Structure formats: structure tokens, C-alpha cells
Amino acid sequence: MNKSSDWIKTHCARMDHGGCGILVKVAANQIKAIKGDPDGYLNQGYICPKAMAAADKLNHPMRLKNPVKRIGARGQGKWQKISWNEALSIISENLLKIKKEYGAKAVAFCQGMPKGLEHFVLIRLANIFGSPNVVAVQDVCHAPREISGLHTCGFYPVTDFHYPSRVIVLWGSNLNATNEEGLICSLLHKQLLSGSDLIVIDPQKTEFAEKAKFWLQLKPGTDLALALGFLKVIIQEKLYDQVFVEKFTHGFEELTRMVDRFSLTSIADITGVPEKLIQQSARCYAAAMPAALQWGNPIEHTYFAFDAARALVCLMAICGNLDVAGGNIWAHEPDILGLGQFVRADLIPDKRKKMIHAFYHTIPRLMTVPPTYFKKAVLEEIPYPVKAAYMQCTNPLLGYADSKGTYEALKKLNFLAVSDIVMTPTAALADIVLPAATQFEFDDIGHYGIGHGIILARPKVVDPPTLCRPDMMILNDLGKRLTDEKYWYQDSRGFLEAVLQPSGLSYEEFVEKGYLKGPDRFETYKSRGFKTPTGKVELVLSRAKKFNLAKLPVLPADFAGFDPGYPLTLTSAKSRLFLHSSYRWLEKLRKKQPEPEVKIHPQTAKDYQINEGDMVNIETRQGCIIQRARISDIIRPGVVYADYGWWFPEKSEQELFAWQQSNYNILTTAKKVGREFGTPELKGLGCRLSPLDSIK
Ligand SMILES: Nc1nc2c(c(=O)[nH]1)N[C@H]1C(S)=C(S)[C@@H](COP(=O)(O)OP(=O)(O)OC[C@H]3O[C@@H](n4cnc5c(=O)[nH]c(N)nc54)[C@H](O)[C@@H]3O)O[C@H]1N2
Ligand SMILES: Nc1nc2c(c(=O)[nH]1)N[C@H]1C(S)=C(S)[C@@H](COP(=O)(O)OP(=O)(O)OC[C@H]3O[C@@H](n4cnc5c(=O)[nH]c(N)nc54)[C@H](O)[C@@H]3O)O[C@H]1N2
Ligand code: SF4
Ligand SMILES: [Mo]
């Protein structure tokens, strides 16, 4: 452990992607205090309310403390405590039985937002077991940005806050609330204090929008159109980086012809952003060298995720902001074990052809199964049956689009094992539930494999409850029972040492350092070109035909699809206080927001006869939920902001903690998804409202 006086240094984790260096005070195996570490590379002392509540997880009465097996019907809430040996035996017997009967691919390994090294150990287990089906939420979380980047410019362009930027664009990203992927807002605030201009593209007036030079309050779901509008202004006014475009891009003429095909007026109509504001912001972005574009989740929450992400990479490229300090960079990894080696990708060379989603001709390099296709395999056995699932760090009943379909799929599985730290609506439907150890209770490595060129030391600071085990350890033990022992370690610490081995550091030495960062290398394209087939940024994809992809992002014909029965536009933003569906059971956080809330513009509230504080029905063609009305003019008329991720841990397990009542994904559908990533529509949905008079 790395101690500075009696404070132990570690990194915050599992309350979001993690990233902040923190100092933790411990006495008698209890955490007494947590504060931000001023030396934290990504946060410089910053800490958020989630982290201040993080220690309350450990001894919470909701905490699972024993492996259990189901003894009643699924979801009946009847469990029997069993030993770890029995739990692991039941899981391995069931998974091996299904493997024998239907093949290894009939077993899915499911993970939510990656929390630490456990994600990669799970992939390793799937690979060694022989199943190509690791199901993850990446269809709506980073895959569209990352993989569209790889196809377009050969790397995942991440925002660089460590070098100054003249202009910063927050495109559907609110770092004050989400600090996503370790882009901690304190570094952004520092840049703003030192004079960077800010452009914010967000349907609600966030704190950043208030500070922005330009705030573009677009209609939810129209990001692709707005990005094309930016491209049009910059190309038509010749504001792009002419030398870069000429030397380092492929297909600029075609891109130019494409933007000639629509008018800026049509973009203003679709997005609701005045033409003049689009022009001013595009000019501001193009004139600044360098400018950093921080892009968020909303880009990947529509059917057009691929085109929207592509349009933004094209924008970064033609303005000369790719691979430059203070722009959008290729973050080089430190000297650590490559992901492919860690997960033993070599053992399953034909994975691409065998994964469930190969059937749907998704984009090459998408290596996790989109949840929608996983559910189809369970429910309709398309393209083949999936009969069992092992889930860790995930609550699909809340997180996957179309919650009712998810419920049916979970119920239909022959066997379901879930590892979590508390009983959740999803775990309540399982056959076996395992009590996981969590942040602070075991040694871990953070940020491995997320493309930001840094790994963080997360040494343990307290012991877990006697029977709680880290996921890495559970998987290591399961691996030994399910596959050849030779692939596994005597002790799961072996995974930590394996990752660090090329660096020459032991885990203890790594902890002393705190983090390992790859070298800062910029403008490498000048000597080596871009890692694409043409060696240039592919504004037009040279392999579009081969991969059945759109060669250019274009304005879709059905963008403004308006459903008169559901005339309002629904969207959401993640809560600063909670992580997805997690931690509604932590009193410190729940006290700050006891209920799910829906933001409604005063005009819309008037039209629908809704008053402040009313309970409101929120309805889409897919379903209906209720949330508490908050009348607010930080959004535009006709737009509705509902809270996402709500279930009620205080309600009974037999009713699955009222998982349907206020759950945003009851409102979303999996009937239509974007082809490249299998992305459902989570933002920009047609909806309507009505007051629920009986409850006040
Ligand atoms: N409508 C809509 N849907 C969305 C999104 C949206 O914005 N809108 N966002 C999407 C995105 S970006 C993502 S990443 C996904 C998130 O989907 P998930 O990652 O499934 O989200 P959570 O609901 O946070 O579930 C995580 C679970 O892990 C448990 N947990 C915490 N720590 C540990 C641990 O150490 N070990 C184990 N085994 N379990 C642990 C928590 O208790 C919780 O039950 O949801 C996606 N779904
Ligand atoms: N507190 C907290 N932090 C988190 C998470 C969490 O659940 N809670 N989740 C983590 C995860 S897994 C992820 S992927 C990241 C995501 O982090 P972000 O990308 O920041 O995610 P969101 O909150 O979904 O959306 C960000 C902003 O987009 C705006 N928005 C809504 N609809 C639209 C739209 O159609 N277009 C545009 N341009 N903007 C829109 C919202 O008002 C919000 O301000 O956060 C991570 N950090
Ligand atoms: S922003 Fe994230 S990493 Fe930082 S303190 Fe909060 S929860 Fe932890
Ligand atoms: Mo995410």
C-alpha cells in the first residue's frame, strides 16, 4: 500500500469509469474518510459526490455476503445460502452441460460498463471456454466512437486535456456530471480558466452551456445533421486546413459534393439550431489551432451512430485537429501486455465468423455482442440458440433497451449466474447469485484497454466481508473448473503481474508509481501516414464496399420522422449522483435525489396540464413509466428529459424492486437498431405526457 502519512493512496473506481487519485483513511479495516489526491494525474485533487459515498457500499445492509442458489420460481425471492465450492460447481456443471448439448457458443458471458481488469478476465474465460459471445453494452457506449475512429483514421481519437486547446467543444458530453472515461472535469475547468473558448452542443443548459461562447441547443437525436452542418460551413467557406486535407485525407472531393447536396437551412430545421449559430460555431472551431472535441454518449444513442461518429472524425480531420497536442489524440499505451495476449484471442481465431452478430453483418472490429442480438439469440434462437449466461457488473433489466424483452430473455435462459454486490432486479432472476468484492477490497488495475494510454493503480485498502470475492478471483476459479487449468493462475494476482510484466514492474512497484502512461507522441502521421488502407484519413472509406458500410456520412431521408401520436421528443442525461442503475441504495446519494424526475419545459407543462411536482405518465409507442415532474426552462419546449436507471431497492424483491415503474428502457425499443453496431435509439424518441393525478 502506498501511504502518505496515515492516508492511503489509491484510485477511485466502480462509481463510474474511475480515474481520480484519492486518499483514503483507514482504521480497523474501516474507511474513515476519503479525499481527492492533489497529485492525481487526471483530477489534481478533484473528487465528486459519488466518491464521497463510495465507502458506504462496503458495510451496507443491502450488500450480498454469501453465495446463494434459487430454491423457488425465478424471481420469487427464495434463496438458499451455499458454499463457494457448491456455487462454482453448480455454475460449471450447468455451463459444461450446455456446452456439450449446444456448443460453447450457447453460453454468453455478459459484462456491463467495464469496471477494472475483471472485464478482460471475463473475455479470457469466454475465449478459453470456446464461446465467441461476450455480450457488452458497447453498442451504446464507446464502440461507435472508437471503431468508427479506427476505420476512419486508424485510431480512437480521444480528447487531450493535458495540453492547452484554443477551443474546446463539448458535443453531447457533460463532464461535470459524468467525467467519462476518466476525462475528469477539473482539467477542463483549468483549461477554461486559462482562456480556452467553449462550444457546447447540448439540448439542456448545463453549467458548461452557461460558460460557453456558443451554446447550440439542438433537438435531441439530431447530432448527425448538426455535424454535417459544421462540415458544410467549413468546406464551403474554405476554413479547413488545406495542407492537411491535401496531403493526408482521402475523398475530400466526394465529401465536398456530399455537403453541396443539402442546405444549411434544412440543417437548421432538423436540429432547431439557427443557421447563424451553426456558422459562428463552425468558424470558431475551424479557426482555432488546436481545438479539442469532447464527444459523448448521445452521438451513439441513435440509429445513426456510425455516420454521426464518422462525421465528427471527418470534422476533426479537416480542421487539422487529429493527432495534435491539445486536439483529439492517439493515446499511446505504456509498455504493458497487449489486450489480445491477455484475453488469449489466439485460442479462438474464427471468433469473427462465429459471434452472434456476425449474422447481422455488423462492422468489422466489433468484438462484443450487442445486447439486442444476444436477446434475439435467446428468445428466437437467431442465428442459433443461446441457453445460458454468466453476468458480472451489469444490470441488464435496467440498462438494455426494451426492458420487457430483456425480462423475457432472462426468464427463458436455462441457466443464469450473476455476480453483483447487491441483489438487483437482474440478479433476482438468476439461478445462482455470487457476492462480489468491490472497490477498496482488492488490488486492481484501472483504465486497462480503454484507449486513453494510461493505467492506474488501485490497491486495496480494506479486506472484503469474509465470503465476498473479487470477480477476477471468481473467474480464475471458474476457469479452472471449466477449462484446462494451465490457462489460470494459482492466485488471481497473476493477472495483475501479467499486465505489468513488459514494464518490468511488480504490482507493488506500480502502486508506488501510481500510474503508468504511454509516451506523448503527436503528428506521427507526418512520417508514417495514418493506419488505414490508403495511409490517409478516410473521409470516404476505401473498404466501404467490402464491409458493406456507407462510404460517407450522409443526411438520412427519414431524419425528421415525426409521429403525431407522440409529438414530444424524449431524451435523458446521466445523473451526477448515480452510475446507471447503480447505488440508488446508498442513503447519502439517495437523500440528494430521492425520486426519478422528468424535466418539462413550462410551455409543454401548460399544454399537457402538468404542474411542478406532479407524478407524470411518460409514454412512447413501446411503453409507459412514471416520474416526478420538474418544470424547467433549461430545456426547449417540446423536449422531455426523463431520468434513466431507476429501480427501487427499498421495494420488495418479489416485485423485482418495481423495475418497470420508472425505468427509461421500458420506453425504448429493440425492434429497430443501427446496422453497424446494433445500436438502439435511446435519445430523440417520440413521446407524450399525461398527469397521474392520483399520486402526489
Ligand atoms: N436508456 C439508456 N440506456 C442506457 C444508457 C443510457 O444513457 N440510456 N447508457 C448505456 C451505457 S453508456 C452503459 S455503459 C450501460 C451500463 O449498463 P450496466 O453497466 O449494466 O449498468 P449498471 O446499472 O451500473 O449495473 C452495474 C452493476 O454492477 C454492480 N457492481 C458494482 N460494483 C461491482 C463489482 O465490483 N463487481 C460486480 N460483480 N458487480 C458490481 C452494480 O451493483 C450494478 O448492479 O447502460 C447503457 N444503457
Ligand atoms: N455520474 C455518472 N457518471 C458517469 C455515468 C453515470 O451513469 N453517472 N456513466 C458513465 C458511462 S458508462 C458513460 S458511457 C459516460 C457517458 O457520459 P456522457 O457522454 O456525458 O453521457 P450522457 O449524460 O448520456 O450525455 C451527456 C450530455 O448529453 C446531453 N444530451 C442528451 N441528449 C442529447 C442529444 O440528442 N444530443 C446531444 N448533443 N446531447 C444530448 C445531455 O443533456 C448531457 O448533458 O459517463 C460515465 N460517467
Ligand atoms: S469523478 Fe469518478 S473517479 Fe472521480 S471521484 Fe467521482 S466517481 Fe470517482
Ligand atoms: Mo457507458
PDB file of C-alpha atoms and ligand atoms in Angstrom, residues 11-22 34 36 43 46-52 54 175-180 182-185 447 576, ligand 3:
ATOM      1  CA  HIS A  11      -7.635   5.475  -7.393  1.00  0.00           C
ATOM      2  CA  CYS A  12     -11.375   5.837  -7.280  1.00  0.00           C
ATOM      3  CA  ALA A  13     -13.297   3.233  -9.275  1.00  0.00           C
ATOM      4  CA  ARG A  14     -16.598   1.472  -9.870  1.00  0.00           C
ATOM      5  CA  MET A  15     -18.596   4.655  -9.271  1.00  0.00           C
ATOM      6  CA  ASP A  16     -18.016   5.493 -12.970  1.00  0.00           C
ATOM      7  CA  HIS A  17     -15.093   4.691 -15.288  1.00  0.00           C
ATOM      8  CA  GLY A  18     -12.870   5.848 -12.441  1.00  0.00           C
ATOM      9  CA  GLY A  19      -9.773   7.959 -12.708  1.00  0.00           C
ATOM     10  CA  CYS A  20      -9.445  10.267  -9.744  1.00  0.00           C
ATOM     11  CA  GLY A  21      -6.495   9.793  -7.480  1.00  0.00           C
ATOM     12  CA  ILE A  22      -7.853   9.599  -3.940  1.00  0.00           C
ATOM     13  CA  ILE A  34     -11.842   9.864   1.539  1.00  0.00           C
ATOM     14  CA  GLY A  36      -9.149  13.890  -3.602  1.00  0.00           C
ATOM     15  CA  ASN A  43      -8.049  15.007 -11.278  1.00  0.00           C
ATOM     16  CA  TYR A  46     -10.948  16.887  -7.510  1.00  0.00           C
ATOM     17  CA  ILE A  47     -13.480  14.484  -6.038  1.00  0.00           C
ATOM     18  CA  CYS A  48     -17.214  14.103  -6.716  1.00  0.00           C
ATOM     19  CA  PRO A  49     -20.252  13.249  -4.547  1.00  0.00           C
ATOM     20  CA  LYS A  50     -20.336   9.621  -5.718  1.00  0.00           C
ATOM     21  CA  ALA A  51     -16.838   9.026  -4.408  1.00  0.00           C
ATOM     22  CA  MET A  52     -17.711  10.658  -1.092  1.00  0.00           C
ATOM     23  CA  ALA A  54     -18.357   5.106  -2.103  1.00  0.00           C
ATOM     24  CA  LEU A 175     -18.061  16.168 -17.843  1.00  0.00           C
ATOM     25  CA  ASN A 176     -19.262  17.940 -14.689  1.00  0.00           C
ATOM     26  CA  ALA A 177     -21.720  15.088 -14.269  1.00  0.00           C
ATOM     27  CA  THR A 178     -20.021  12.128 -15.912  1.00  0.00           C
ATOM     28  CA  ASN A 179     -16.234  12.617 -16.064  1.00  0.00           C
ATOM     29  CA  GLU A 180     -16.470   9.960 -18.696  1.00  0.00           C
ATOM     30  CA  GLY A 182     -11.536   9.408 -16.782  1.00  0.00           C
ATOM     31  CA  LEU A 183     -11.768  12.750 -18.536  1.00  0.00           C
ATOM     32  CA  ILE A 184     -12.133  14.443 -15.195  1.00  0.00           C
ATOM     33  CA  CYS A 185     -13.829  17.827 -15.366  1.00  0.00           C
ATOM     34  CA  HIS A 447      -8.148   2.031 -17.356  1.00  0.00           C
ATOM     35  CA  ARG A 576     -24.254  13.208 -11.397  1.00  0.00           C
TER      36      ARG A 576
HETATM   37  S1  SF4 B   3     -15.459  11.620 -10.901  1.00  0.00           S
HETATM   38 FE1  SF4 B   3     -15.494   9.366 -10.932  1.00  0.00          FE
HETATM   39  S2  SF4 B   3     -13.387   8.764 -10.499  1.00  0.00           S
HETATM   40 FE2  SF4 B   3     -13.612  10.891  -9.855  1.00  0.00          FE
HETATM   41  S3  SF4 B   3     -14.188  10.847  -7.707  1.00  0.00           S
HETATM   42 FE3  SF4 B   3     -16.092  10.876  -8.871  1.00  0.00          FE
HETATM   43  S4  SF4 B   3     -16.672   8.738  -9.123  1.00  0.00           S
HETATM   44 FE4  SF4 B   3     -14.532   8.785  -8.551  1.00  0.00          FE
END
